[in-house]
Amino acid sequence: MPTPIEPDACPTTHFTGSSGDLVLVDLQQGTRLSVSAPKIGESIFIGRDAETDLVLTDPKASRLHCKLNQQGSQWRVEDLGSRNGTFLNGEKIKHANLIPGDILQAGSQRFRIDDALDTTDPQATRNLLIRMLNKIQPFRNQKEAA
């Protein structure tokens, strides 16, 4: 029987795939793209520009929309001043750490962040549920106090 998810539980914050690789799953097309760690100090750029590492065809995406960086076994996303913003799990962000199960949105293209290409990790679903529970907990507390 699965262990119940506690609202104050901490999500897994690292990637265990080969060299900490992550996978972007395009939620519209269902395609999976394995992203390998760049050289130290380099980034993976996402946007409409043909020179980006991941080229988006969405007109709502900026030419240089956001970038991914790896720091050890942790990945970060940073918005690059895009017109329509970068969203993580439905929330507009300037920068944030990524965990397996997160939903990254650039323009109207949405990607689920997975751990390794050959892994179907139930931990990713657990991580996303923990983040969602932690996000709604303050609203629940405000409602109970009213």
CSV table of N, CA and C in Angstrom, one decimal:
chain,number,residue,atom,x,y,z
A,1,MET,N,0.8,-1.2,0.0
A,1,MET,CA,0.0,0.0,0.0
A,1,MET,C,0.9,1.2,0.0
A,2,PRO,N,0.6,2.2,-0.9
A,2,PRO,CA,1.4,3.4,-0.9
A,2,PRO,C,1.4,4.2,0.4
A,3,THR,N,2.5,4.9,0.7
A,3,THR,CA,2.5,5.8,1.8
A,3,THR,C,1.7,7.0,1.6
A,4,PRO,N,0.9,7.5,2.5
A,4,PRO,CA,0.1,8.7,2.3
A,4,PRO,C,1.1,9.9,2.2
A,5,ILE,N,0.7,10.9,1.4
A,5,ILE,CA,1.5,12.1,1.2
A,5,ILE,C,1.1,13.1,2.3
A,6,GLU,N,2.1,13.5,3.1
A,6,GLU,CA,1.9,14.5,4.1
A,6,GLU,C,2.0,15.9,3.5
A,7,PRO,N,1.1,16.8,3.8
A,7,PRO,CA,1.3,18.2,3.2
A,7,PRO,C,2.6,18.9,3.5
A,8,ASP,N,3.3,18.5,4.6
A,8,ASP,CA,4.5,19.2,4.9
A,8,ASP,C,5.7,18.4,4.4
A,9,ALA,N,5.5,17.3,3.6
A,9,ALA,CA,6.6,16.5,3.1
A,9,ALA,C,7.4,17.3,2.2
A,10,CYS,N,8.7,16.9,2.1
A,10,CYS,CA,9.6,17.6,1.1
A,10,CYS,C,9.7,16.8,-0.1
A,11,PRO,N,9.6,17.4,-1.3
A,11,PRO,CA,9.7,16.7,-2.5
A,11,PRO,C,11.2,16.3,-2.8
A,12,THR,N,11.4,15.3,-3.6
A,12,THR,CA,12.7,15.0,-4.1
A,12,THR,C,13.2,16.1,-4.9
A,13,THR,N,14.4,16.6,-4.7
A,13,THR,CA,14.9,17.7,-5.4
A,13,THR,C,16.0,17.5,-6.4
A,14,HIS,N,16.4,16.2,-6.6
A,14,HIS,CA,17.5,15.9,-7.5
A,14,HIS,C,17.1,15.0,-8.6
A,15,PHE,N,18.0,14.9,-9.6
A,15,PHE,CA,17.7,14.1,-10.8
A,15,PHE,C,18.7,12.9,-10.7
A,16,THR,N,18.2,11.7,-10.9
A,16,THR,CA,19.1,10.6,-10.7
A,16,THR,C,19.5,9.9,-12.0
A,17,GLY,N,19.0,10.4,-13.2
A,17,GLY,CA,19.4,9.8,-14.5
A,17,GLY,C,20.9,10.0,-14.8
A,18,SER,N,21.3,9.5,-15.9
A,18,SER,CA,22.7,9.6,-16.3
A,18,SER,C,23.2,11.0,-16.2
A,19,SER,N,24.1,11.3,-15.3
A,19,SER,CA,24.7,12.6,-15.1
A,19,SER,C,23.7,13.6,-14.7
A,20,GLY,N,22.6,13.2,-14.1
A,20,GLY,CA,21.5,14.1,-13.7
A,20,GLY,C,20.7,14.6,-14.8
A,21,ASP,N,20.6,13.9,-15.9
A,21,ASP,CA,19.9,14.3,-17.1
A,21,ASP,C,18.4,14.5,-16.7
A,22,LEU,N,17.7,15.4,-17.4
A,22,LEU,CA,16.3,15.5,-17.2
A,22,LEU,C,15.6,15.3,-18.5
A,23,VAL,N,14.3,15.0,-18.5
A,23,VAL,CA,13.5,14.8,-19.7
A,23,VAL,C,12.4,15.8,-19.7
A,24,LEU,N,12.2,16.4,-20.9
A,24,LEU,CA,11.1,17.3,-21.1
A,24,LEU,C,10.1,16.5,-21.9
A,25,VAL,N,8.9,16.4,-21.4
A,25,VAL,CA,7.8,15.7,-22.1
A,25,VAL,C,6.8,16.8,-22.6
A,26,ASP,N,6.7,16.9,-23.9
A,26,ASP,CA,5.8,17.9,-24.5
A,26,ASP,C,4.4,17.4,-24.3
A,27,LEU,N,3.6,18.1,-23.5
A,27,LEU,CA,2.3,17.6,-23.1
A,27,LEU,C,1.3,17.7,-24.3
A,28,GLN,N,1.5,18.5,-25.3
A,28,GLN,CA,0.6,18.6,-26.5
A,28,GLN,C,0.9,17.4,-27.4
A,29,GLN,N,2.2,17.2,-27.7
A,29,GLN,CA,2.6,16.2,-28.7
A,29,GLN,C,2.9,14.8,-28.1
A,30,GLY,N,3.2,14.8,-26.8
A,30,GLY,CA,3.6,13.5,-26.1
A,30,GLY,C,5.0,13.1,-26.4
A,31,THR,N,5.8,14.0,-27.0
A,31,THR,CA,7.2,13.6,-27.3
A,31,THR,C,8.1,13.8,-26.1
A,32,ARG,N,9.2,13.0,-26.0
A,32,ARG,CA,10.1,13.1,-24.9
A,32,ARG,C,11.5,13.5,-25.4
A,33,LEU,N,12.0,14.5,-24.7
A,33,LEU,CA,13.3,15.0,-25.1
A,33,LEU,C,14.3,14.9,-23.9
A,34,SER,N,15.3,14.1,-24.0
A,34,SER,CA,16.3,14.0,-23.0
A,34,SER,C,17.3,15.2,-23.1
A,35,VAL,N,17.4,15.9,-21.9
A,35,VAL,CA,18.3,17.0,-21.9
A,35,VAL,C,19.5,16.7,-21.0
A,36,SER,N,20.7,16.7,-21.7
A,36,SER,CA,21.9,16.4,-20.9
A,36,SER,C,22.5,17.7,-20.3
A,37,ALA,N,23.2,17.5,-19.3
A,37,ALA,CA,23.8,18.6,-18.6
A,37,ALA,C,24.8,19.3,-19.5
A,38,PRO,N,24.7,20.6,-19.6
A,38,PRO,CA,25.7,21.4,-20.4
A,38,PRO,C,27.0,21.4,-19.7
A,39,LYS,N,28.0,21.9,-20.3
A,39,LYS,CA,29.3,22.1,-19.6
A,39,LYS,C,29.1,23.1,-18.5
A,40,ILE,N,30.0,23.0,-17.5
A,40,ILE,CA,29.9,23.9,-16.4
A,40,ILE,C,29.8,25.4,-16.8
A,41,GLY,N,28.8,26.1,-16.4
A,41,GLY,CA,28.7,27.5,-16.7
A,41,GLY,C,27.9,27.8,-17.9
A,42,GLU,N,27.5,26.7,-18.7
A,42,GLU,CA,26.7,26.9,-19.9
A,42,GLU,C,25.2,26.6,-19.6
A,43,SER,N,24.4,27.1,-20.4
A,43,SER,CA,22.9,27.0,-20.2
A,43,SER,C,22.3,26.3,-21.4
A,44,ILE,N,21.1,25.8,-21.3
A,44,ILE,CA,20.3,25.3,-22.4
A,44,ILE,C,19.2,26.3,-22.6
A,45,PHE,N,19.2,26.9,-23.8
A,45,PHE,CA,18.2,28.0,-24.1
A,45,PHE,C,17.0,27.5,-24.8
A,46,ILE,N,15.8,28.0,-24.4
A,46,ILE,CA,14.6,27.6,-25.0
A,46,ILE,C,13.9,28.9,-25.6
A,47,GLY,N,13.4,28.8,-26.8
A,47,GLY,CA,12.7,29.9,-27.4
A,47,GLY,C,12.4,29.7,-28.9
A,48,ARG,N,11.9,30.7,-29.5
A,48,ARG,CA,11.6,30.6,-31.0
A,48,ARG,C,12.8,30.8,-31.9
A,49,ASP,N,13.8,31.4,-31.4
A,49,ASP,CA,15.0,31.7,-32.2
A,49,ASP,C,15.6,30.3,-32.7
A,50,ALA,N,16.0,30.3,-34.0
A,50,ALA,CA,16.6,29.1,-34.5
A,50,ALA,C,17.9,28.7,-33.9
A,51,GLU,N,18.5,29.6,-33.2
A,51,GLU,CA,19.8,29.3,-32.5
A,51,GLU,C,19.7,28.7,-31.1
A,52,THR,N,18.4,28.7,-30.6
A,52,THR,CA,18.2,28.1,-29.3
A,52,THR,C,18.4,26.6,-29.3
A,53,ASP,N,18.7,26.0,-28.1
A,53,ASP,CA,18.9,24.6,-28.0
A,53,ASP,C,17.6,23.8,-28.2
A,54,LEU,N,16.5,24.4,-27.7
A,54,LEU,CA,15.1,23.8,-27.9
A,54,LEU,C,14.3,24.9,-28.6
A,55,VAL,N,14.0,24.7,-29.9
A,55,VAL,CA,13.3,25.7,-30.7
A,55,VAL,C,11.8,25.4,-30.5
A,56,LEU,N,11.1,26.5,-30.1
A,56,LEU,CA,9.6,26.4,-30.0
A,56,LEU,C,9.0,27.0,-31.2
A,57,THR,N,7.9,26.5,-31.7
A,57,THR,CA,7.2,27.0,-32.8
A,57,THR,C,6.0,27.9,-32.4
A,58,ASP,N,5.7,28.0,-31.1
A,58,ASP,CA,4.6,28.7,-30.6
A,58,ASP,C,4.8,30.2,-30.7
A,59,PRO,N,3.9,31.0,-31.4
A,59,PRO,CA,4.1,32.4,-31.5
A,59,PRO,C,4.0,33.2,-30.2
A,60,LYS,N,3.5,32.5,-29.1
A,60,LYS,CA,3.4,33.2,-27.8
A,60,LYS,C,4.7,33.1,-27.1
A,61,ALA,N,5.6,32.3,-27.6
A,61,ALA,CA,6.9,32.1,-26.9
A,61,ALA,C,7.8,33.2,-27.5
A,62,SER,N,8.7,33.7,-26.6
A,62,SER,CA,9.7,34.7,-27.1
A,62,SER,C,10.9,34.1,-27.8
A,63,ARG,N,11.6,34.9,-28.5
A,63,ARG,CA,12.8,34.3,-29.2
A,63,ARG,C,13.8,33.6,-28.3
A,64,LEU,N,14.1,34.3,-27.2
A,64,LEU,CA,14.9,33.8,-26.1
A,64,LEU,C,13.9,33.8,-24.9
A,65,HIS,N,13.3,32.7,-24.6
A,65,HIS,CA,12.2,32.7,-23.6
A,65,HIS,C,12.7,32.4,-22.2
A,66,CYS,N,13.5,31.3,-22.1
A,66,CYS,CA,14.0,30.9,-20.8
A,66,CYS,C,15.2,30.0,-21.0
A,67,LYS,N,15.9,29.8,-19.9
A,67,LYS,CA,17.1,28.9,-19.9
A,67,LYS,C,17.1,27.9,-18.8
A,68,LEU,N,17.7,26.8,-19.0
A,68,LEU,CA,17.9,25.8,-18.0
A,68,LEU,C,19.4,25.7,-17.6
A,69,ASN,N,19.7,25.6,-16.3
A,69,ASN,CA,21.0,25.4,-15.8
A,69,ASN,C,21.0,24.2,-14.9
A,70,GLN,N,22.1,23.5,-14.9
A,70,GLN,CA,22.3,22.4,-13.9
A,70,GLN,C,23.3,22.8,-12.9
A,71,GLN,N,23.0,22.6,-11.6
A,71,GLN,CA,23.9,22.9,-10.5
A,71,GLN,C,24.0,21.6,-9.7
A,72,GLY,N,25.0,20.8,-9.9
A,72,GLY,CA,25.1,19.5,-9.3
A,72,GLY,C,24.0,18.6,-9.9
A,73,SER,N,23.2,18.0,-9.0
A,73,SER,CA,22.1,17.2,-9.5
A,73,SER,C,20.8,18.0,-9.5
A,74,GLN,N,20.8,19.3,-9.4
A,74,GLN,CA,19.7,20.1,-9.3
A,74,GLN,C,19.6,21.0,-10.6
A,75,TRP,N,18.4,21.1,-11.2
A,75,TRP,CA,18.2,21.9,-12.4
A,75,TRP,C,17.4,23.1,-12.0
A,76,ARG,N,17.7,24.3,-12.7
A,76,ARG,CA,17.0,25.5,-12.4
A,76,ARG,C,16.5,26.1,-13.8
A,77,VAL,N,15.4,26.8,-13.7
A,77,VAL,CA,14.9,27.5,-14.9
A,77,VAL,C,14.9,28.9,-14.6
A,78,GLU,N,15.2,29.7,-15.6
A,78,GLU,CA,15.2,31.2,-15.4
A,78,GLU,C,14.5,31.8,-16.7
A,79,ASP,N,13.5,32.7,-16.4
A,79,ASP,CA,12.9,33.4,-17.5
A,79,ASP,C,13.9,34.5,-18.0
A,80,LEU,N,13.9,34.7,-19.3
A,80,LEU,CA,14.8,35.7,-19.9
A,80,LEU,C,14.1,36.9,-20.3
A,81,GLY,N,13.1,37.4,-19.5
A,81,GLY,CA,12.4,38.6,-19.8
A,81,GLY,C,11.4,38.4,-20.9
A,82,SER,N,10.8,37.2,-21.0
A,82,SER,CA,9.9,36.9,-22.1
A,82,SER,C,8.6,37.7,-21.9
A,83,ARG,N,8.0,38.0,-23.1
A,83,ARG,CA,6.8,38.9,-23.0
A,83,ARG,C,5.6,38.2,-22.3
A,84,ASN,N,5.4,36.9,-22.5
A,84,ASN,CA,4.3,36.2,-21.9
A,84,ASN,C,4.6,35.4,-20.7
A,85,GLY,N,5.9,35.5,-20.3
A,85,GLY,CA,6.3,34.8,-19.0
A,85,GLY,C,6.6,33.4,-19.1
A,86,THR,N,7.3,32.9,-18.1
A,86,THR,CA,7.5,31.5,-17.9
A,86,THR,C,6.8,31.0,-16.7
A,87,PHE,N,6.1,29.9,-16.8
A,87,PHE,CA,5.3,29.4,-15.7
A,87,PHE,C,5.8,28.0,-15.2
A,88,LEU,N,5.7,27.8,-13.9
A,88,LEU,CA,6.0,26.5,-13.3
A,88,LEU,C,4.9,26.1,-12.5
A,89,ASN,N,4.2,25.0,-12.9
A,89,ASN,CA,3.0,24.5,-12.2
A,89,ASN,C,1.9,25.6,-12.1
A,90,GLY,N,1.8,26.4,-13.2
A,90,GLY,CA,0.7,27.4,-13.3
A,90,GLY,C,1.1,28.7,-12.6
A,91,GLU,N,2.2,28.8,-12.0
A,91,GLU,CA,2.6,30.1,-11.4
A,91,GLU,C,3.8,30.8,-12.2
A,92,LYS,N,3.6,32.1,-12.4
A,92,LYS,CA,4.6,32.8,-13.2
A,92,LYS,C,5.8,33.0,-12.3
A,93,ILE,N,7.0,32.7,-12.9
A,93,ILE,CA,8.3,32.7,-12.2
A,93,ILE,C,9.3,33.5,-12.9
A,94,LYS,N,10.3,34.0,-12.2
A,94,LYS,CA,11.5,34.6,-12.8
A,94,LYS,C,12.6,33.6,-12.8
A,95,HIS,N,12.7,32.8,-11.7
A,95,HIS,CA,13.6,31.7,-11.7
A,95,HIS,C,13.1,30.7,-10.6
A,96,ALA,N,13.4,29.4,-10.8
A,96,ALA,CA,13.0,28.4,-9.8
A,96,ALA,C,13.7,27.1,-10.0
A,97,ASN,N,13.8,26.3,-8.9
A,97,ASN,CA,14.4,25.0,-9.0
A,97,ASN,C,13.3,24.1,-9.6
A,98,LEU,N,13.8,23.1,-10.4
A,98,LEU,CA,12.9,22.1,-11.0
A,98,LEU,C,13.0,20.8,-10.3
A,99,ILE,N,11.9,20.1,-10.1
A,99,ILE,CA,11.8,18.8,-9.6
A,99,ILE,C,11.0,17.9,-10.5
A,100,PRO,N,11.3,16.6,-10.5
A,100,PRO,CA,10.5,15.7,-11.3
A,100,PRO,C,9.0,15.9,-11.1
A,101,GLY,N,8.3,15.9,-12.1
A,101,GLY,CA,6.8,16.1,-12.0
A,101,GLY,C,6.4,17.5,-12.2
A,102,ASP,N,7.3,18.5,-12.2
A,102,ASP,CA,6.9,19.9,-12.5
A,102,ASP,C,6.4,20.1,-13.9
A,103,ILE,N,5.5,21.1,-14.1
A,103,ILE,CA,5.0,21.4,-15.4
A,103,ILE,C,5.6,22.8,-15.7
A,104,LEU,N,6.4,22.8,-16.8
A,104,LEU,CA,7.0,24.1,-17.2
A,104,LEU,C,6.3,24.6,-18.5
A,105,GLN,N,5.9,25.9,-18.5
A,105,GLN,CA,5.2,26.4,-19.6
A,105,GLN,C,6.0,27.6,-20.2
A,106,ALA,N,6.3,27.6,-21.5
A,106,ALA,CA,6.9,28.7,-22.2
A,106,ALA,C,5.9,29.0,-23.4
A,107,GLY,N,5.4,30.3,-23.3
A,107,GLY,CA,4.3,30.6,-24.3
A,107,GLY,C,3.1,29.7,-23.9
A,108,SER,N,2.6,29.0,-24.9
A,108,SER,CA,1.5,28.1,-24.6
A,108,SER,C,2.0,26.6,-24.6
A,109,GLN,N,3.3,26.4,-24.8
A,109,GLN,CA,3.8,25.0,-24.8
A,109,GLN,C,4.1,24.6,-23.4
A,110,ARG,N,3.6,23.4,-23.1
A,110,ARG,CA,3.8,22.9,-21.7
A,110,ARG,C,4.6,21.6,-21.8
A,111,PHE,N,5.5,21.5,-20.8
A,111,PHE,CA,6.4,20.4,-20.7
A,111,PHE,C,6.3,19.8,-19.3
A,112,ARG,N,6.2,18.5,-19.1
A,112,ARG,CA,6.4,17.9,-17.8
A,112,ARG,C,7.9,17.5,-17.6
A,113,ILE,N,8.4,17.8,-16.5
A,113,ILE,CA,9.8,17.5,-16.2
A,113,ILE,C,9.9,16.1,-15.6
A,114,ASP,N,10.6,15.2,-16.2
A,114,ASP,CA,10.8,13.9,-15.7
A,114,ASP,C,12.3,13.7,-15.4
A,115,ASP,N,12.5,12.6,-14.7
A,115,ASP,CA,13.9,12.3,-14.2
A,115,ASP,C,14.8,11.8,-15.3
A,116,ALA,N,14.6,10.6,-15.7
A,116,ALA,CA,15.5,9.9,-16.7
A,116,ALA,C,14.6,9.3,-17.8
A,117,LEU,N,15.1,9.3,-19.0
A,117,LEU,CA,14.4,8.9,-20.2
A,117,LEU,C,13.8,7.5,-20.0
A,118,ASP,N,14.5,6.6,-19.4
A,118,ASP,CA,14.0,5.2,-19.3
A,118,ASP,C,13.4,4.9,-17.9
A,119,THR,N,12.9,5.9,-17.2
A,119,THR,CA,12.4,5.7,-15.9
A,119,THR,C,10.9,6.3,-15.9
A,120,THR,N,10.0,5.5,-15.4
A,120,THR,CA,8.7,6.0,-15.1
A,120,THR,C,8.6,6.0,-13.6
A,121,ASP,N,8.9,7.2,-13.0
A,121,ASP,CA,9.1,7.4,-11.6
A,121,ASP,C,7.9,7.8,-10.9
A,122,PRO,N,7.3,7.0,-10.0
A,122,PRO,CA,6.1,7.5,-9.3
A,122,PRO,C,6.4,8.7,-8.4
A,123,GLN,N,7.7,8.8,-8.1
A,123,GLN,CA,8.1,10.0,-7.2
A,123,GLN,C,7.8,11.3,-7.9
A,124,ALA,N,7.8,11.4,-9.2
A,124,ALA,CA,7.5,12.6,-9.9
A,124,ALA,C,6.0,13.0,-9.6
A,125,THR,N,5.1,12.1,-9.7
A,125,THR,CA,3.7,12.4,-9.3
A,125,THR,C,3.6,12.8,-7.9
A,126,ARG,N,4.3,12.1,-7.0
A,126,ARG,CA,4.3,12.5,-5.6
A,126,ARG,C,4.8,13.9,-5.4
A,127,ASN,N,5.9,14.2,-6.1
A,127,ASN,CA,6.5,15.6,-5.9
A,127,ASN,C,5.5,16.7,-6.3
A,128,LEU,N,4.8,16.5,-7.5
A,128,LEU,CA,3.9,17.5,-7.9
A,128,LEU,C,2.7,17.6,-6.9
A,129,LEU,N,2.2,16.5,-6.4
A,129,LEU,CA,1.1,16.5,-5.4
A,129,LEU,C,1.6,17.3,-4.2
A,130,ILE,N,2.8,17.0,-3.7
A,130,ILE,CA,3.3,17.7,-2.5
A,130,ILE,C,3.3,19.2,-2.8
A,131,ARG,N,3.8,19.7,-3.9
A,131,ARG,CA,3.9,21.1,-4.2
A,131,ARG,C,2.4,21.7,-4.3
A,132,MET,N,1.5,20.9,-4.9
A,132,MET,CA,0.1,21.4,-4.9
A,132,MET,C,-0.5,21.5,-3.6
A,133,LEU,N,-0.3,20.5,-2.7
A,133,LEU,CA,-0.8,20.6,-1.4
A,133,LEU,C,-0.2,21.7,-0.6
A,134,ASN,N,1.1,21.9,-0.7
A,134,ASN,CA,1.8,23.0,0.0
A,134,ASN,C,1.2,24.4,-0.5
A,135,LYS,N,0.9,24.5,-1.8
A,135,LYS,CA,0.4,25.7,-2.3
A,135,LYS,C,-1.1,26.0,-1.8
A,136,ILE,N,-1.9,25.0,-1.7
A,136,ILE,CA,-3.3,25.2,-1.3
A,136,ILE,C,-3.4,25.3,0.3
A,137,GLN,N,-2.5,24.8,1.0
A,137,GLN,CA,-2.6,24.8,2.5
A,137,GLN,C,-2.8,26.2,3.0
A,138,PRO,N,-2.1,27.3,2.6
A,138,PRO,CA,-2.4,28.6,3.2
A,138,PRO,C,-3.8,29.1,2.9
A,139,PHE,N,-4.4,28.7,1.7
A,139,PHE,CA,-5.7,29.1,1.4
A,139,PHE,C,-6.7,28.3,2.3
A,140,ARG,N,-6.4,27.1,2.6
A,140,ARG,CA,-7.2,26.3,3.5
A,140,ARG,C,-7.2,26.9,4.9
A,141,ASN,N,-6.0,27.3,5.4
A,141,ASN,CA,-5.9,27.9,6.7
A,141,ASN,C,-6.6,29.2,6.8
A,142,GLN,N,-6.6,30.1,5.7
A,142,GLN,CA,-7.3,31.3,5.7
A,142,GLN,C,-8.8,31.1,5.8
A,143,LYS,N,-9.3,30.1,5.1
A,143,LYS,CA,-10.7,29.8,5.0
A,143,LYS,C,-11.2,29.4,6.4
A,144,GLU,N,-10.4,28.5,7.1
A,144,GLU,CA,-10.8,28.0,8.4
A,144,GLU,C,-10.7,29.2,9.4
A,145,ALA,N,-9.8,30.1,9.3
A,145,ALA,CA,-9.7,31.2,10.2
A,145,ALA,C,-10.9,32.2,10.1
A,146,ALA,N,-11.5,32.3,8.9
A,146,ALA,CA,-12.6,33.2,8.6
A,146,ALA,C,-13.9,32.9,9.3
